[in-house]
Coordinates of C-alpha atoms in Angstrom, one line a residue:
Chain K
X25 CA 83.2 -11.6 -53.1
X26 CA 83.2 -9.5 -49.8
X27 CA 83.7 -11.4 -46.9
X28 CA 82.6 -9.7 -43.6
X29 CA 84.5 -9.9 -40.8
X30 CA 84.2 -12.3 -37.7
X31 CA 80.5 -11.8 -35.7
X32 CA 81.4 -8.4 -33.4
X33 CA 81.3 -9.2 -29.8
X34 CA 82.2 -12.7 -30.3
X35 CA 85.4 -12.6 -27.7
X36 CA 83.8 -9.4 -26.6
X37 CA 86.4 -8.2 -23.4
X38 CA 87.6 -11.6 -23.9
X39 CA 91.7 -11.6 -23.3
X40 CA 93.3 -14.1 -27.1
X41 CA 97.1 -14.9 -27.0
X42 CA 98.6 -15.0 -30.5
X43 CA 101.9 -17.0 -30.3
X44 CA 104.0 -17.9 -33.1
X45 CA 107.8 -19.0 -33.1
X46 CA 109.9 -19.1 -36.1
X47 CA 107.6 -18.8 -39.7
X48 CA 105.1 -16.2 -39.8
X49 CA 102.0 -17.5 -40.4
X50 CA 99.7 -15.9 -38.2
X51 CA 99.4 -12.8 -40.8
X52 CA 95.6 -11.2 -40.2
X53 CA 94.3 -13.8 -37.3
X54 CA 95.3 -11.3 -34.9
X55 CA 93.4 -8.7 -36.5
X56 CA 90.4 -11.1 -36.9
X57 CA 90.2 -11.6 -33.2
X58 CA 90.3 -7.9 -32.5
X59 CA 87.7 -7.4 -35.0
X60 CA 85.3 -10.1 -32.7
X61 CA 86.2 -7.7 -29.9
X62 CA 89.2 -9.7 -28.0
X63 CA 92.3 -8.0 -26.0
X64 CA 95.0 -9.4 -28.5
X65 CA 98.1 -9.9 -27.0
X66 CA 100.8 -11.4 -29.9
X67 CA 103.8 -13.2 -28.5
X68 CA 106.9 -13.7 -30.5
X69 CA 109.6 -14.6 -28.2
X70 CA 112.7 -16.5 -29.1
X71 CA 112.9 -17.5 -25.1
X72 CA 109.6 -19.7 -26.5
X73 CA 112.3 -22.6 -27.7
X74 CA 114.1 -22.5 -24.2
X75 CA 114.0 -23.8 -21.2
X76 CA 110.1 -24.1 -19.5
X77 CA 111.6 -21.6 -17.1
X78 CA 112.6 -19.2 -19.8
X79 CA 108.9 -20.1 -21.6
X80 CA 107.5 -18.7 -18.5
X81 CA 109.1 -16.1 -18.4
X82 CA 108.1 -15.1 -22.3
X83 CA 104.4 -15.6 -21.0
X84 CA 104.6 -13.5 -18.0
X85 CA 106.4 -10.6 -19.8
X86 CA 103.7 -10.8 -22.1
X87 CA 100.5 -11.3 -20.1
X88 CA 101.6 -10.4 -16.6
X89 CA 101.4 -12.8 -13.7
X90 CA 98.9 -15.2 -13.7
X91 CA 96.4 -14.1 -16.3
X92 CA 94.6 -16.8 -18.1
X93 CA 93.6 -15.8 -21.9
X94 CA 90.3 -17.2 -22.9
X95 CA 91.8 -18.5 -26.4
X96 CA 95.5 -19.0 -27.5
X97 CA 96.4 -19.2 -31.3
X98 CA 99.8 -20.8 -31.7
X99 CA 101.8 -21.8 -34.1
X100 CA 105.2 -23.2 -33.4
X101 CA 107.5 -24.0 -36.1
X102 CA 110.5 -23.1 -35.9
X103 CA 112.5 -22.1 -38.9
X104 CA 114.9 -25.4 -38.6
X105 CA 111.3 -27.4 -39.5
X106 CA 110.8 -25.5 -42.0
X107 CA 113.9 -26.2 -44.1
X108 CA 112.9 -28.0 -47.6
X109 CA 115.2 -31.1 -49.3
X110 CA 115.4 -34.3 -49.1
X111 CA 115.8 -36.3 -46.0
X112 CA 119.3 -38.1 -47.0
X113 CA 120.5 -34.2 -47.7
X114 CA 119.3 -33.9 -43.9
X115 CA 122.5 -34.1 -41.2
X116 CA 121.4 -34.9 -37.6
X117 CA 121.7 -32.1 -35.6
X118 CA 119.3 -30.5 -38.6
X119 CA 116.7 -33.7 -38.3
X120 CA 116.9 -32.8 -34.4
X121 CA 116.4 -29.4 -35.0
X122 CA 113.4 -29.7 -37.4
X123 CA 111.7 -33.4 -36.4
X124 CA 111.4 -33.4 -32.9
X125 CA 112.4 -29.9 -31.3
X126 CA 109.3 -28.9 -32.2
X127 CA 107.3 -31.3 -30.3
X128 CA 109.5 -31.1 -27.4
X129 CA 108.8 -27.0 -27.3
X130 CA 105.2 -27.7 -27.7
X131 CA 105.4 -29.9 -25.1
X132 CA 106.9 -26.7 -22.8
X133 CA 104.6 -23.9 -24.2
X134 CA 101.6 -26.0 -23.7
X135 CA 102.5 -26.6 -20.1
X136 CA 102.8 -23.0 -19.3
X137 CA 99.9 -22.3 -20.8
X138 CA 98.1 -25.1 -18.6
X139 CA 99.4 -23.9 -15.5
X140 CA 97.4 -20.2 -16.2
X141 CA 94.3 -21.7 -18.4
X142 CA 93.3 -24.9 -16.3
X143 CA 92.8 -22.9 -12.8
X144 CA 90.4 -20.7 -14.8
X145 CA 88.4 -23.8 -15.9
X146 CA 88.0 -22.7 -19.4
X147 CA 90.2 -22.0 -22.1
X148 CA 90.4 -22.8 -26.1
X149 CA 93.6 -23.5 -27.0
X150 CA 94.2 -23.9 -31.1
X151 CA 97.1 -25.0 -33.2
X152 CA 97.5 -23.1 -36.3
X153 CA 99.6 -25.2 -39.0
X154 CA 100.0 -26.5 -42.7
X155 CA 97.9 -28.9 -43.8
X156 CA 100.5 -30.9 -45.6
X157 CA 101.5 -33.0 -43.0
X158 CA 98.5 -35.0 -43.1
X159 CA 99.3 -35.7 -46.6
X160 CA 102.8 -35.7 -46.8
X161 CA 105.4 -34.3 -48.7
X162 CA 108.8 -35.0 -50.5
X163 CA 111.5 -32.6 -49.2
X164 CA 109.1 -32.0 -46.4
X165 CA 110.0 -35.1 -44.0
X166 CA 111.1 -33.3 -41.2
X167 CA 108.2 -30.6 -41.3
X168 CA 105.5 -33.7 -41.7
X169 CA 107.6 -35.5 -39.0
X170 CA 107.1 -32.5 -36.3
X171 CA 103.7 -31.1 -37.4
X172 CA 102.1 -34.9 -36.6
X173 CA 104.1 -35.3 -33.5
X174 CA 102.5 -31.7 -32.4
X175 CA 99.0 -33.5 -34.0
X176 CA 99.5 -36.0 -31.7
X177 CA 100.2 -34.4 -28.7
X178 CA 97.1 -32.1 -28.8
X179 CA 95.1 -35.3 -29.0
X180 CA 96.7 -36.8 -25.6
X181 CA 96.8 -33.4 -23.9
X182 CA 93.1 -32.9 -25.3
X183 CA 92.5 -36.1 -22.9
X184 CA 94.5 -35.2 -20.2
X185 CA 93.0 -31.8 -19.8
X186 CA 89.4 -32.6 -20.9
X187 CA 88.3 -32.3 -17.4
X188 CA 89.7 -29.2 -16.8
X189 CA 87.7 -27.3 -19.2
X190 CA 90.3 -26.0 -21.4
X191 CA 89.7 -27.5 -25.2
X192 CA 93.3 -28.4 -27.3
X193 CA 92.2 -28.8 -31.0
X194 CA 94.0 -28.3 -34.6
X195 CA 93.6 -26.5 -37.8
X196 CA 95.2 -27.4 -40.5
X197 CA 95.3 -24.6 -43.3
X198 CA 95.8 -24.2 -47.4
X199 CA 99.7 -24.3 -46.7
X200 CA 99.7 -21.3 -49.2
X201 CA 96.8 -19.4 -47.3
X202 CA 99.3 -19.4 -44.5
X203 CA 102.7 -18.3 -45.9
X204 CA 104.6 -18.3 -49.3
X205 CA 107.1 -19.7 -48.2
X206 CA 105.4 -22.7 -49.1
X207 CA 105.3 -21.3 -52.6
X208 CA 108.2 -23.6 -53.4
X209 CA 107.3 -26.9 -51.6
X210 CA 106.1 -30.0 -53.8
X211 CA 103.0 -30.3 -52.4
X212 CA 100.5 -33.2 -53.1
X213 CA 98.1 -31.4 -55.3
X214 CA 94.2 -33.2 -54.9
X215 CA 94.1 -34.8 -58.8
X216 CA 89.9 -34.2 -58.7
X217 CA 88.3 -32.0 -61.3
X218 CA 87.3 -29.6 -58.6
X219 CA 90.8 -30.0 -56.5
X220 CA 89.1 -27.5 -54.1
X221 CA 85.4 -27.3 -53.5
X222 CA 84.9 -23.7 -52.6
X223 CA 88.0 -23.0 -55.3
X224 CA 89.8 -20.5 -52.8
X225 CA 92.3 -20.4 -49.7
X226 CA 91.0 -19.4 -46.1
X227 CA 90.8 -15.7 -45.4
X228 CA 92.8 -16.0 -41.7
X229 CA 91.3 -12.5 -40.9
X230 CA 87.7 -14.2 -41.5
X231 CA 87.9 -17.5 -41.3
X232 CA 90.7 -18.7 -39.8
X233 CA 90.3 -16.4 -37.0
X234 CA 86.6 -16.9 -36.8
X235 CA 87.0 -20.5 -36.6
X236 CA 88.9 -19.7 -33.5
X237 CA 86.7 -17.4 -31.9
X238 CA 83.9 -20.1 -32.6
X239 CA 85.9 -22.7 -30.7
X240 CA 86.8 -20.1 -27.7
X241 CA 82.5 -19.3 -27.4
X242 CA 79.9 -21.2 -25.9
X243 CA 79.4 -23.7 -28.9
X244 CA 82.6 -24.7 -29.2
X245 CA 83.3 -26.1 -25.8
X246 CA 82.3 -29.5 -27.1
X247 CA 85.2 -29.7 -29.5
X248 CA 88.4 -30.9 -28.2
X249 CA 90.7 -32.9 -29.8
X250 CA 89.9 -32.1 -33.3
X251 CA 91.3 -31.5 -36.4
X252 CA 89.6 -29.1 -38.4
X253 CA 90.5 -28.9 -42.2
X254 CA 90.5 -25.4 -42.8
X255 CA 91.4 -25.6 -46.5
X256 CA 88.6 -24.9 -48.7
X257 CA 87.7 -28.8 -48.7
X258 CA 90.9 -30.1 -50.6
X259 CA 91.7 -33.1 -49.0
X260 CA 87.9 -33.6 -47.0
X261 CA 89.9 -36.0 -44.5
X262 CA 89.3 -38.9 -43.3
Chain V
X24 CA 90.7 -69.7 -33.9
X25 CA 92.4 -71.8 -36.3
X26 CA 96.0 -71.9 -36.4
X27 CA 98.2 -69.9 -39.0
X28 CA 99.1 -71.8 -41.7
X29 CA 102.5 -70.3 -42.7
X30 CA 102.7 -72.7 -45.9
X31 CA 100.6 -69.7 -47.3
X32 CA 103.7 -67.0 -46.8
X33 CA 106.1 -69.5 -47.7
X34 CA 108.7 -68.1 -50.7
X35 CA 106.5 -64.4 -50.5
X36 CA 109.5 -63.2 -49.0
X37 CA 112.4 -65.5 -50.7
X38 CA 115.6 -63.8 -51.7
X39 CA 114.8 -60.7 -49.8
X40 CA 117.2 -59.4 -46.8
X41 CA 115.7 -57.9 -44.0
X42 CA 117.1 -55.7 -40.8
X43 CA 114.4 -56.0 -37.6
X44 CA 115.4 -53.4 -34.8
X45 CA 114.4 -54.4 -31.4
X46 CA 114.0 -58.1 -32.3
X47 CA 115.9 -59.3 -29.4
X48 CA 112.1 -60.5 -28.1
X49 CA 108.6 -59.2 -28.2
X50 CA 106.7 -57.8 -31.1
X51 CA 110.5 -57.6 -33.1
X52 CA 111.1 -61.4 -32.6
X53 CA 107.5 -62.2 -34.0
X54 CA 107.7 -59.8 -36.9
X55 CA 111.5 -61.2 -37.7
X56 CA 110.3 -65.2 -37.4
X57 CA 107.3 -64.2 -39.3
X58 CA 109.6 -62.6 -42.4
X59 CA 112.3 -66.0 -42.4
X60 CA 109.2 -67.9 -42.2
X61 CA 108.0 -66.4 -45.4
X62 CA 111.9 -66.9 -46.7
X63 CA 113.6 -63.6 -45.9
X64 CA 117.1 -63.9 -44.4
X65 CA 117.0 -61.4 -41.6
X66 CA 119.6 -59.4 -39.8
X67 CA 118.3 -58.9 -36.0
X68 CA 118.9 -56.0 -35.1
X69 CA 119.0 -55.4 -31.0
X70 CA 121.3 -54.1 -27.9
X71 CA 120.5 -57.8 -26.0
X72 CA 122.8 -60.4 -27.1
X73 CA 121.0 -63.1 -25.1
X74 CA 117.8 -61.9 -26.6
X75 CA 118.6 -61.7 -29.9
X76 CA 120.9 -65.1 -29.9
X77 CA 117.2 -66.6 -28.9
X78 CA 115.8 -65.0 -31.7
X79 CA 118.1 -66.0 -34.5
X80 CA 117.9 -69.9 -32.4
X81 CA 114.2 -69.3 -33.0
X82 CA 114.5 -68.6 -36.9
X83 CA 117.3 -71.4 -37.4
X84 CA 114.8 -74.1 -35.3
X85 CA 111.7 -73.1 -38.1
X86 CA 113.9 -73.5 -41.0
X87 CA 115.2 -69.8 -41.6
X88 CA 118.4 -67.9 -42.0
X89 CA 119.4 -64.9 -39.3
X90 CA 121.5 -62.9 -37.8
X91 CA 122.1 -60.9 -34.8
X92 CA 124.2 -57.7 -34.9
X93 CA 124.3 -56.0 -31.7
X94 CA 122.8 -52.3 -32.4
X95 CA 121.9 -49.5 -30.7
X96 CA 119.7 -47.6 -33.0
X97 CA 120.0 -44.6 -31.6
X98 CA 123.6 -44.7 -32.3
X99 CA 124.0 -43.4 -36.2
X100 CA 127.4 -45.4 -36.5
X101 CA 126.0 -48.4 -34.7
X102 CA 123.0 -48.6 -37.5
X103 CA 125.5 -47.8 -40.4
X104 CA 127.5 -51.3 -39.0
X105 CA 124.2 -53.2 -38.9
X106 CA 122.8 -52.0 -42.8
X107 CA 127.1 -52.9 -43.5
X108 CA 126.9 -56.0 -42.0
X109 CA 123.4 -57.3 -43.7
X110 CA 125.0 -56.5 -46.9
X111 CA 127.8 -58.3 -46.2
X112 CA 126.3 -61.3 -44.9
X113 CA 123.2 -61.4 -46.8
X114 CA 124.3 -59.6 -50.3
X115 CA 122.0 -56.6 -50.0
X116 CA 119.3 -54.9 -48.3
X117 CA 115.6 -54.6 -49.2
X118 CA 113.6 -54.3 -46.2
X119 CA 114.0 -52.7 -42.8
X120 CA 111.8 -53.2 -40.2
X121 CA 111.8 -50.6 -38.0
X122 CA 110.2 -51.7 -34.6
X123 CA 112.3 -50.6 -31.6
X124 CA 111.0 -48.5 -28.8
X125 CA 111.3 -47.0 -25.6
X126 CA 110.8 -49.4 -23.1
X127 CA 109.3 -46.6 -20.8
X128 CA 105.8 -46.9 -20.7
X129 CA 104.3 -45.5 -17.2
X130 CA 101.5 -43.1 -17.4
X131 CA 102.9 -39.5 -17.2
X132 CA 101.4 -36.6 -17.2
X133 CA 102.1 -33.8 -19.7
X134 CA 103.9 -32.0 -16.8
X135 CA 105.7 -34.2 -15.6
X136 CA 107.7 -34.8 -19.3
X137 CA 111.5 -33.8 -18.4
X138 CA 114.2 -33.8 -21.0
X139 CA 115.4 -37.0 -20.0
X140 CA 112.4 -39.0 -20.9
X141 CA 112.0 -37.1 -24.0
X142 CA 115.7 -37.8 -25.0
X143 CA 115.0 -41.0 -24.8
X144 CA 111.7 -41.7 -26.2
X145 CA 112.9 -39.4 -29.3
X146 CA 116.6 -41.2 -29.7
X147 CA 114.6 -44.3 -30.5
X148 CA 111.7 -43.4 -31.8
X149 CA 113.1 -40.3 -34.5
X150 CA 116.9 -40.3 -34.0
X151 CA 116.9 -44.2 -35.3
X152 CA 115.1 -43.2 -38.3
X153 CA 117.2 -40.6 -39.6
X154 CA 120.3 -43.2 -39.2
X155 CA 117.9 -46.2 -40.5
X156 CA 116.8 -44.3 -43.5
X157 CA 120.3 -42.7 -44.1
X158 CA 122.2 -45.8 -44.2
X159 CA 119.0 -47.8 -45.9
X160 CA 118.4 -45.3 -48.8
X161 CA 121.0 -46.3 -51.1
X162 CA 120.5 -50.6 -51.1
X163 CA 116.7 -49.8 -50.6
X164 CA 117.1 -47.8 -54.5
X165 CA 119.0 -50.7 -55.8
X166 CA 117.0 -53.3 -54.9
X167 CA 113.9 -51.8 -56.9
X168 CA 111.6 -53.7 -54.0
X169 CA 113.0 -51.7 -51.3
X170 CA 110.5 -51.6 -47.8
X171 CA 110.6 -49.0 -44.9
X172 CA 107.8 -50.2 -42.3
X173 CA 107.6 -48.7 -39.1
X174 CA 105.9 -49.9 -36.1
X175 CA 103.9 -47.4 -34.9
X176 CA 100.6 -47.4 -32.3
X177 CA 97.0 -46.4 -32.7
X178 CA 98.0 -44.2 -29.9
X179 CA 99.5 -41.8 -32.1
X180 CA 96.4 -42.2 -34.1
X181 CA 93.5 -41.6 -31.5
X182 CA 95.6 -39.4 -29.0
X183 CA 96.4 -41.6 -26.3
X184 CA 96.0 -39.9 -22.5
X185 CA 98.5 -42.3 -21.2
X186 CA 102.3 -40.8 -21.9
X187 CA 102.1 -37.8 -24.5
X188 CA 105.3 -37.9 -24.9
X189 CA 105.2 -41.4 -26.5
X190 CA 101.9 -40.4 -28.6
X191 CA 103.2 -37.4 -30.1
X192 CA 106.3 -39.4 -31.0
X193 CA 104.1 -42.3 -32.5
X194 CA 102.1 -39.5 -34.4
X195 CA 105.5 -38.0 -35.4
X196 CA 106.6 -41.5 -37.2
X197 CA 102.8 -41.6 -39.0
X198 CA 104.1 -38.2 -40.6
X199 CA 107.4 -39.4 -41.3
X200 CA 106.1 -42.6 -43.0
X201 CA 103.6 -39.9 -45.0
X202 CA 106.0 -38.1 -46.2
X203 CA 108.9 -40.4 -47.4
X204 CA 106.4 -42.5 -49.2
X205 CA 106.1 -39.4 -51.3
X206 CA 110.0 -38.7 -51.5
X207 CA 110.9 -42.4 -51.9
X208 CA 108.0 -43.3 -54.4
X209 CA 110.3 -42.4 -57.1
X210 CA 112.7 -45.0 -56.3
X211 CA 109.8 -47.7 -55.8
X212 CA 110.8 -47.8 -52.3
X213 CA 107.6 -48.3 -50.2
X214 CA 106.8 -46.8 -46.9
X215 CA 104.3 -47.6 -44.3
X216 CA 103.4 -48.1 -40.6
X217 CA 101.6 -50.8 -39.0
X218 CA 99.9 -50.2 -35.7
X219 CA 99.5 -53.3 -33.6
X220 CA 97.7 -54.6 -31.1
X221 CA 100.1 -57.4 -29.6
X222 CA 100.2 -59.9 -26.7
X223 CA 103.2 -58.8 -25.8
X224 CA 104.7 -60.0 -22.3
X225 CA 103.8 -57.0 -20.7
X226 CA 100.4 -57.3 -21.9
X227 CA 100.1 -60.8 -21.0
X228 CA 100.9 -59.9 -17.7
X229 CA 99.0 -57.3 -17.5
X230 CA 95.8 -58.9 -18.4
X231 CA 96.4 -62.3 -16.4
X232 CA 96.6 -60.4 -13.5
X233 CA 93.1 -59.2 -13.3
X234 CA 90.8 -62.0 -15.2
X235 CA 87.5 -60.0 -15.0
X236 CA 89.0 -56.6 -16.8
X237 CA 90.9 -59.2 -19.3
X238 CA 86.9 -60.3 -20.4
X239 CA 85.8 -57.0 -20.3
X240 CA 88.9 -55.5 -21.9
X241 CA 88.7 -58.4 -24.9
X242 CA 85.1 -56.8 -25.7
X243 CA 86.5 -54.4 -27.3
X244 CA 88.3 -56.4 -29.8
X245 CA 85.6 -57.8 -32.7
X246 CA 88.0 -61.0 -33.0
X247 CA 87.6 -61.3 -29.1
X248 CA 91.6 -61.4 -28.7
X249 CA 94.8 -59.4 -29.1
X250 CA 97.0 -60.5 -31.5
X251 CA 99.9 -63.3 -31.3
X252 CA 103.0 -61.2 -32.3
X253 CA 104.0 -64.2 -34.9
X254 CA 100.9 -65.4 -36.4
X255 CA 98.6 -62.3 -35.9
X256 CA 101.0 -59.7 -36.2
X257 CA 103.5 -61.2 -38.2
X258 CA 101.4 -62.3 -41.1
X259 CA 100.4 -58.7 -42.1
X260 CA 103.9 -57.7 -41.6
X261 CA 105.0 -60.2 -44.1
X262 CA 102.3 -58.8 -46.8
X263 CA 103.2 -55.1 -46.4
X264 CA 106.8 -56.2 -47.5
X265 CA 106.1 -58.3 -50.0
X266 CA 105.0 -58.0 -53.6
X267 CA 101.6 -58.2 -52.9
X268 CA 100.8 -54.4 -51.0
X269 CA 103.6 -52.8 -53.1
X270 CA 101.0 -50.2 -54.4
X271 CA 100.2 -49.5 -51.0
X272 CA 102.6 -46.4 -49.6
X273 CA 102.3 -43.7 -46.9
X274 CA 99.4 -45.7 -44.5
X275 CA 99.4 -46.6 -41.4
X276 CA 97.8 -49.8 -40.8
X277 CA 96.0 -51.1 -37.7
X278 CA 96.6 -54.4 -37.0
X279 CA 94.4 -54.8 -34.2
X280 CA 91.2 -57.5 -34.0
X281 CA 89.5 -54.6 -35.3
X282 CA 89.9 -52.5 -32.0
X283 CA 90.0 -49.5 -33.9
X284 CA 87.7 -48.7 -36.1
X285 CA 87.4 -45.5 -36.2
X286 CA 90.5 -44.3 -37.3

């Protein structure tokens, strides 16, 4: 099958952060929002897990002072999270590292990116992540622990900044669509006959960038708050 | 409403040790006279000595057996002497109950989240689970009929607006519980969350204060009321550890009046 490529002119002139700390799974998403015409600016910055004056600094080094993008793709797990065993094989500064640092740097990178996006009174902000925290997975407690606590949060900052006109919502991704290093997790497999209804993983170029540039356009300005199973309907949840 | 008729729970629980964090009042001291009502022998698990003596005076006054063992469960060897000292006492360990939480509950903004607030909203909330299910793990695989439940919120469910901090911490627990159900299925350990909606103290007060949003806030509950942290509460607290949901793992369940549908 030949998949074209995201509609041209979607994000025409528009200015789409790319951030991504720790694994790489934003391979192609970048190149899908330049292909619906966006300014792509990709941040990887290790200052991202510091302090919120050092996580402005990584955004002002990378957009310049006070720019707003019109969309931000991020994914934020850091390598600690994505560490596979068992949680008794887990030692604390390691369950600290990979459970709830995460949030906690969401917590600062969304912040900075309020402080520039709710001014301009628009703004699609999307997480980027595995879907196999909403089902779980053994030797994956800390991983499911931080990507729900991140879940979470988009939900409350969602509310928070509805008014403001910047969106917060989630996509949740074939873990294997998104990097192989999930080649070696156990991950629930869907027992159905037809496990996955369109019998593929997400193209991110395509789809997984299109989604985004869908949710940074006019018709996606409704959507905030949302989880949106980009996974070839495996799991169809709730 | 008709009252609860605990001769119904009576003996699901019998035999069965239990640890209750935060049960020094509140939704931990209805969930821990709810599980000696239905014949557990619990361990109460709290930093208040005063509030937890009343607890374990509560239990002993409606028939049960309890303990109080002063814990801070965000202190790894503090939980390691509680799960020590239920097996001591009690002979083993088969459920833990794990319901303490901040006690910070303001509205904040996401902006105004420092790293002390989140250092101590995530000691209680993630910390004590690592030490809970570290020090758990092994009596919870003997016993065959081990229990994890953690008390979570709908919060973490819906996305509340009022604290992220504390909803992206709730949320956090829903993915622990997901994903240790898968890693303790094995051992027949089951793990779940229950999400309540409880007439706690603070909600009491919160809702006497102001009659007219009380009615209007109670519309929003099918069963017209929140729930009484013993008889409301408790009861489904009681089933999720017992024999009877033990082929239920991984869920979060809202035990709200039906407040929460959606989810």
């Amino acid at each position: 099958m030949t998949l074209s490529t995201s509609p041209p002119g979607a994000l025409d002139g528009a200015l789409a952060l790319v951030v991504e700390l720790g694994l790489p799974v934003m391979s192609g998403v970048a190149e899908g929002l330049r292909d619906a015409g966006a300014e792509v600016v990709v941040l990887r910055d290790p200052r991202l897990a510091g302090s919120s004056d050092e996580v402005d600094a990584a955004l002002a080094a990378a957009l310049g002072p006070g720019r707003a993008p019109a969309l931000v793709v991020l994914s934020l797990l850091g390598e600690a999270t994505t560490a596979l065993g068992p949680l008794d094989g887990v030692d604390l500064q390691a369950w600290r590292a990979g459970a709830a640092e995460p949030i906690r740097i969401a917590m600062r990178v969304l912040t900075a990116l309020g402080a520039r996006m709710k001014p301009a009174g628009r703004g699609a902000i999307l997480f980027l992540a595995p879907s196999l925290s909403l089902v779980g997975g053994a030797g994956m407690v800390a991983l499911s622990t931080a990507l729900e606590g991140q879940r979470g949060l988009m939900k409350s900052v969602a509310r928070q900044w509805g008014a403001s006109g910047v969106t917060v919502n989630w996509a949740a991704a074939a873990p294997r669509a998104l990097s192989p290093h999930f080649d070696a997790a156990d991950l629930a497999a869907k027992g159905d006959a037809v496990p996955v209804a369109l019998g593929r993983r997400p193209d991110a170029r395509t789809e997984i960038a299109g989604l985004a540039a869908w949710l940074a356009g006019p018709a996606g300005r409704g959507v905030t708050g949302a989880t949106l199973m980009i996974d070839g309907g495996e799991w169809m949840a709730p | 409403m008709t009252a609860m008729d605990w001769t119904s729970t009576a003996g699901l629980l019998a035999g069965r040790v239990a640890i209750v964090t935060g049960a020094s009042g509140g939704v931990g001291r209805g969930l821990a006279r709810a599980l000696a009502l239905a014949g557990a022998r619990v361990v109460v698990a709290a930093r208040s000595p005063a509030g937890g003596g009343e607890t374990v005076a509560q239990i002993e006054a409606e028939g049960g057996q309890a303990l109080f063992v002063a814990t801070d469960v965000c202190d790894r060897d503090a939980v390691r002497r509680t799960v020590e000292a239920a097996v001591q006492a009690f002979g083993g360990l088969d459920i833990v109950v794990h319901n303490a939480a901040s006690t910070v509950a303001r509205p904040t903004s996401l902006e105004d989240i420092d790293d002390a607030l989140w250092a101590e909203q995530a000691g209680v909330s993630l910390d004590a689970l690592h030490h809970l299910a570290h020090a758990a793990l092994p009596h919870l695989r003997d016993t065959g009929r081990g229990r994890f439940l953690v008390l979570s919120s709908a919060q973490g469910q819906h996305g509340g607006a009022m604290n992220p901090a504390y909803t992206a911490l709730k949320a956090a627990q829903r993915g622990f519980v997901k994903a240790l159900a898968r890693e303790w299925g094995p051992h027949d350990i089951v793990v779940n969350a229950l999400a309540p909606a409880a007439l706690t103290d603070a909600a009491r007060a919160y809702l006497e204060a102001d009659p007219e949003r009380t009615r209007e806030a109670m519309k929003s509950f099918p069963l017209g009321r929140m729930g009484d942290m013993r008889d409301d509460i408790g009861p489904a607290a009681v089933a999720m550890c017992s024999d009877l949901w033990r082929y239920v793992t991984g869920q979060t369940v809202n035990v709200d009046g039906g407040y929460y549908t959606a989810l």
